PDB file of C-alpha atoms in Angstrom:
ATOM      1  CA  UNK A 236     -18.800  10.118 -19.952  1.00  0.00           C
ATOM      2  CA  UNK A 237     -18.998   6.366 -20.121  1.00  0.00           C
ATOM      3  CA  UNK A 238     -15.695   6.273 -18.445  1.00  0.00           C
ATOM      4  CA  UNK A 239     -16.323   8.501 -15.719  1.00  0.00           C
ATOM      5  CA  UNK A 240     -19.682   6.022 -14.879  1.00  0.00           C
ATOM      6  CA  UNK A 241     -17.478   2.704 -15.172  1.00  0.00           C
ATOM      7  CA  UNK A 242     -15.482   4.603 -12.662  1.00  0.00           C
ATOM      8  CA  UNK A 243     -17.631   5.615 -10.408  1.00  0.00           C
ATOM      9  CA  UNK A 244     -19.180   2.080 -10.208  1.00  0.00           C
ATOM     10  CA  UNK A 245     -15.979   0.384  -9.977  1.00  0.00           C
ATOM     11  CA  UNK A 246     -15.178   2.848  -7.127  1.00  0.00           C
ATOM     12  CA  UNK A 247     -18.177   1.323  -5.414  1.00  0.00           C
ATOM     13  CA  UNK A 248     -17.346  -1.716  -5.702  1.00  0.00           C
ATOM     14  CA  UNK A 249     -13.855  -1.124  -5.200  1.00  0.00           C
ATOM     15  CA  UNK A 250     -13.029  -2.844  -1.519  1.00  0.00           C
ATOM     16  CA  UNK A 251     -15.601  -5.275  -0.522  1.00  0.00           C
ATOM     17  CA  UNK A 252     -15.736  -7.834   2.196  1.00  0.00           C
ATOM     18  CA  UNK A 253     -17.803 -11.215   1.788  1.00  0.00           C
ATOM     19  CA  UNK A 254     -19.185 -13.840   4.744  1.00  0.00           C
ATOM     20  CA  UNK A 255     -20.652 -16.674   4.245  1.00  0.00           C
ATOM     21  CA  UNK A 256     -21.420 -19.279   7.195  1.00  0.00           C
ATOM     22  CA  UNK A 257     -22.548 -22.959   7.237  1.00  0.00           C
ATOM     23  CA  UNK A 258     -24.643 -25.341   9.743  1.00  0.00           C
ATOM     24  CA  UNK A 259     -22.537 -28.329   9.525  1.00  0.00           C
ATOM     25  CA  UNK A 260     -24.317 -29.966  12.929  1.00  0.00           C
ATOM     26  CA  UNK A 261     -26.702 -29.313  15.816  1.00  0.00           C
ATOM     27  CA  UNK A 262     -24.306 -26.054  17.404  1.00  0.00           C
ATOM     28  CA  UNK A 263     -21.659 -25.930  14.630  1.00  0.00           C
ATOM     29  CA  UNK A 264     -20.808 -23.431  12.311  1.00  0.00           C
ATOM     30  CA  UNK A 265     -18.126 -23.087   9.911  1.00  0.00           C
ATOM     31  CA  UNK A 266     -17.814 -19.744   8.103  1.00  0.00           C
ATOM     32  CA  UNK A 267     -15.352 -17.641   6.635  1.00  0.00           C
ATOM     33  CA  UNK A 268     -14.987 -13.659   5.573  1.00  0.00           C
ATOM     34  CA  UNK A 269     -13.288 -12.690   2.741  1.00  0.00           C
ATOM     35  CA  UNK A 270     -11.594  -8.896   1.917  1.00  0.00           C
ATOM     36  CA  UNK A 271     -10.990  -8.069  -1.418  1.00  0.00           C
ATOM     37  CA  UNK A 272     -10.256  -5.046  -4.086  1.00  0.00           C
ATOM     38  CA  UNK A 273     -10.925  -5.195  -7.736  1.00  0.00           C
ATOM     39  CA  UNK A 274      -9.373  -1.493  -9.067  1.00  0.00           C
ATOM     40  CA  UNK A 275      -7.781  -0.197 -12.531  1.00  0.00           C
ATOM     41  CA  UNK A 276      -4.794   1.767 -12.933  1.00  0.00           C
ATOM     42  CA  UNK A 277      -4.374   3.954 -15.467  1.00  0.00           C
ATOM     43  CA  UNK A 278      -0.571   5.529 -15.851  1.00  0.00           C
ATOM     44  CA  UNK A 279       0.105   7.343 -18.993  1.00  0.00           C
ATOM     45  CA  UNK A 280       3.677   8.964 -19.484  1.00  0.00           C
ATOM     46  CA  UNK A 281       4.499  11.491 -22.465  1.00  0.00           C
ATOM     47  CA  UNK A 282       7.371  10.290 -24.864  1.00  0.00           C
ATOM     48  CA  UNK A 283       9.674  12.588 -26.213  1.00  0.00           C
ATOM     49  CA  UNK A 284       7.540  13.310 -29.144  1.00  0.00           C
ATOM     50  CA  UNK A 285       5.229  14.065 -27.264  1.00  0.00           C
ATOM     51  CA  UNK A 286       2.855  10.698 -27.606  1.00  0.00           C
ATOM     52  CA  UNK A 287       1.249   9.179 -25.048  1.00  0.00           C
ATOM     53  CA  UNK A 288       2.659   5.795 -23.252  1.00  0.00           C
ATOM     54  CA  UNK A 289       1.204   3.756 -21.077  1.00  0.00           C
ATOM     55  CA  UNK A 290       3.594   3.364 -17.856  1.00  0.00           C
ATOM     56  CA  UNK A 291       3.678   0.661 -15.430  1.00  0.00           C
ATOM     57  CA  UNK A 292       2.038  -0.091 -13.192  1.00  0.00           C
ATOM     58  CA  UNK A 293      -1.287  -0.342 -15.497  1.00  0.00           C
ATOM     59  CA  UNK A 294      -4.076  -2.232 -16.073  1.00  0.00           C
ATOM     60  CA  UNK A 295      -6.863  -3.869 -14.190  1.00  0.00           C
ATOM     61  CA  UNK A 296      -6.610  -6.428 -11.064  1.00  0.00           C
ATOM     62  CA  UNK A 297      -8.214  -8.477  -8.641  1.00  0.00           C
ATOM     63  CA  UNK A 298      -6.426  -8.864  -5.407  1.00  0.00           C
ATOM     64  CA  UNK A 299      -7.594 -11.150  -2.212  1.00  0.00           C
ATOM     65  CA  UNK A 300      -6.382  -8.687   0.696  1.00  0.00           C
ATOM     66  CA  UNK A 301      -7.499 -10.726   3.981  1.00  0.00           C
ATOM     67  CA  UNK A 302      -9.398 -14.122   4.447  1.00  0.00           C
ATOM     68  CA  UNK A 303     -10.537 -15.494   7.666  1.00  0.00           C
ATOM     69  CA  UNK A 304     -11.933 -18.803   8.415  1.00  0.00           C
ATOM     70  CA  UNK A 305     -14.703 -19.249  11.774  1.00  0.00           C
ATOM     71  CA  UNK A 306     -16.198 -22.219  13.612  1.00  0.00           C
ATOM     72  CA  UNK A 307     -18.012 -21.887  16.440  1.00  0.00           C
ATOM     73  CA  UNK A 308     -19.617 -24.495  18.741  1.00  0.00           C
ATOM     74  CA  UNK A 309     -22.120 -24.483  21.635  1.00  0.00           C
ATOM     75  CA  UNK A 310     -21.543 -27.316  23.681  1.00  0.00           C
ATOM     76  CA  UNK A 311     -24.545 -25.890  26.046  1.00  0.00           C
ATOM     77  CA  UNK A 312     -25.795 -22.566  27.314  1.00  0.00           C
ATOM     78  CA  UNK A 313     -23.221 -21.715  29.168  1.00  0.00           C
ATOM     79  CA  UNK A 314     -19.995 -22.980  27.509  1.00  0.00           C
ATOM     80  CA  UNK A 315     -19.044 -22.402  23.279  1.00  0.00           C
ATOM     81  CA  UNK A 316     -16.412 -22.038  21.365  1.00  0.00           C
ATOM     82  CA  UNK A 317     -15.304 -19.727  18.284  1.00  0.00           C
ATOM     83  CA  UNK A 318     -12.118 -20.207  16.912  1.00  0.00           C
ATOM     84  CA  UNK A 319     -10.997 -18.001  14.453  1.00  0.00           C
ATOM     85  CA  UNK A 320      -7.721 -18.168  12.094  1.00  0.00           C
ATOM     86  CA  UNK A 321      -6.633 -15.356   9.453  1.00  0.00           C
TER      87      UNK A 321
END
């Protein structure tokens, strides 16, 4: 049971994206998003005596999948910029 709930959670929180921007002047912002996966693998192969082996690939990981970095910049109301850069 308390496996099936760590599961469950870690399913939840299983791909996840984070942003986070900052003012840096009057119309500047710098910011960047991150994509990322935090799972557990579990692979359990049956020996010839009939014990269980753990297999590769297991065990637990953390892996950054995309990351992008942002500015923008208003330069007035009719012209900005946003440059963005994976």
């Amino acid at each position: 049971m308390r496996g099936q709930i760590l599961a469950a959670a870690l399913a939840a929180c299983g791909s996840s994206s984070f942003a986070l921007a900052a003012d840096i002047g009057t119309h500047t912002t710098i910011g960047g998003q991150t994509f990322f996966d935090f799972s557990n693998i579990s692979l359990k192969n049956e020996s010839a005596s009939g014990a269980k082996v753990s297999a590769s690939p297991s065990g637990t990981g953390f892996d950054v999948k995309r990351f992008y970095l942002v500015a923008d910049h208003r330069f007035d109301e009719i012209w900005a910029a946003d440059i963005s850069a994976p």
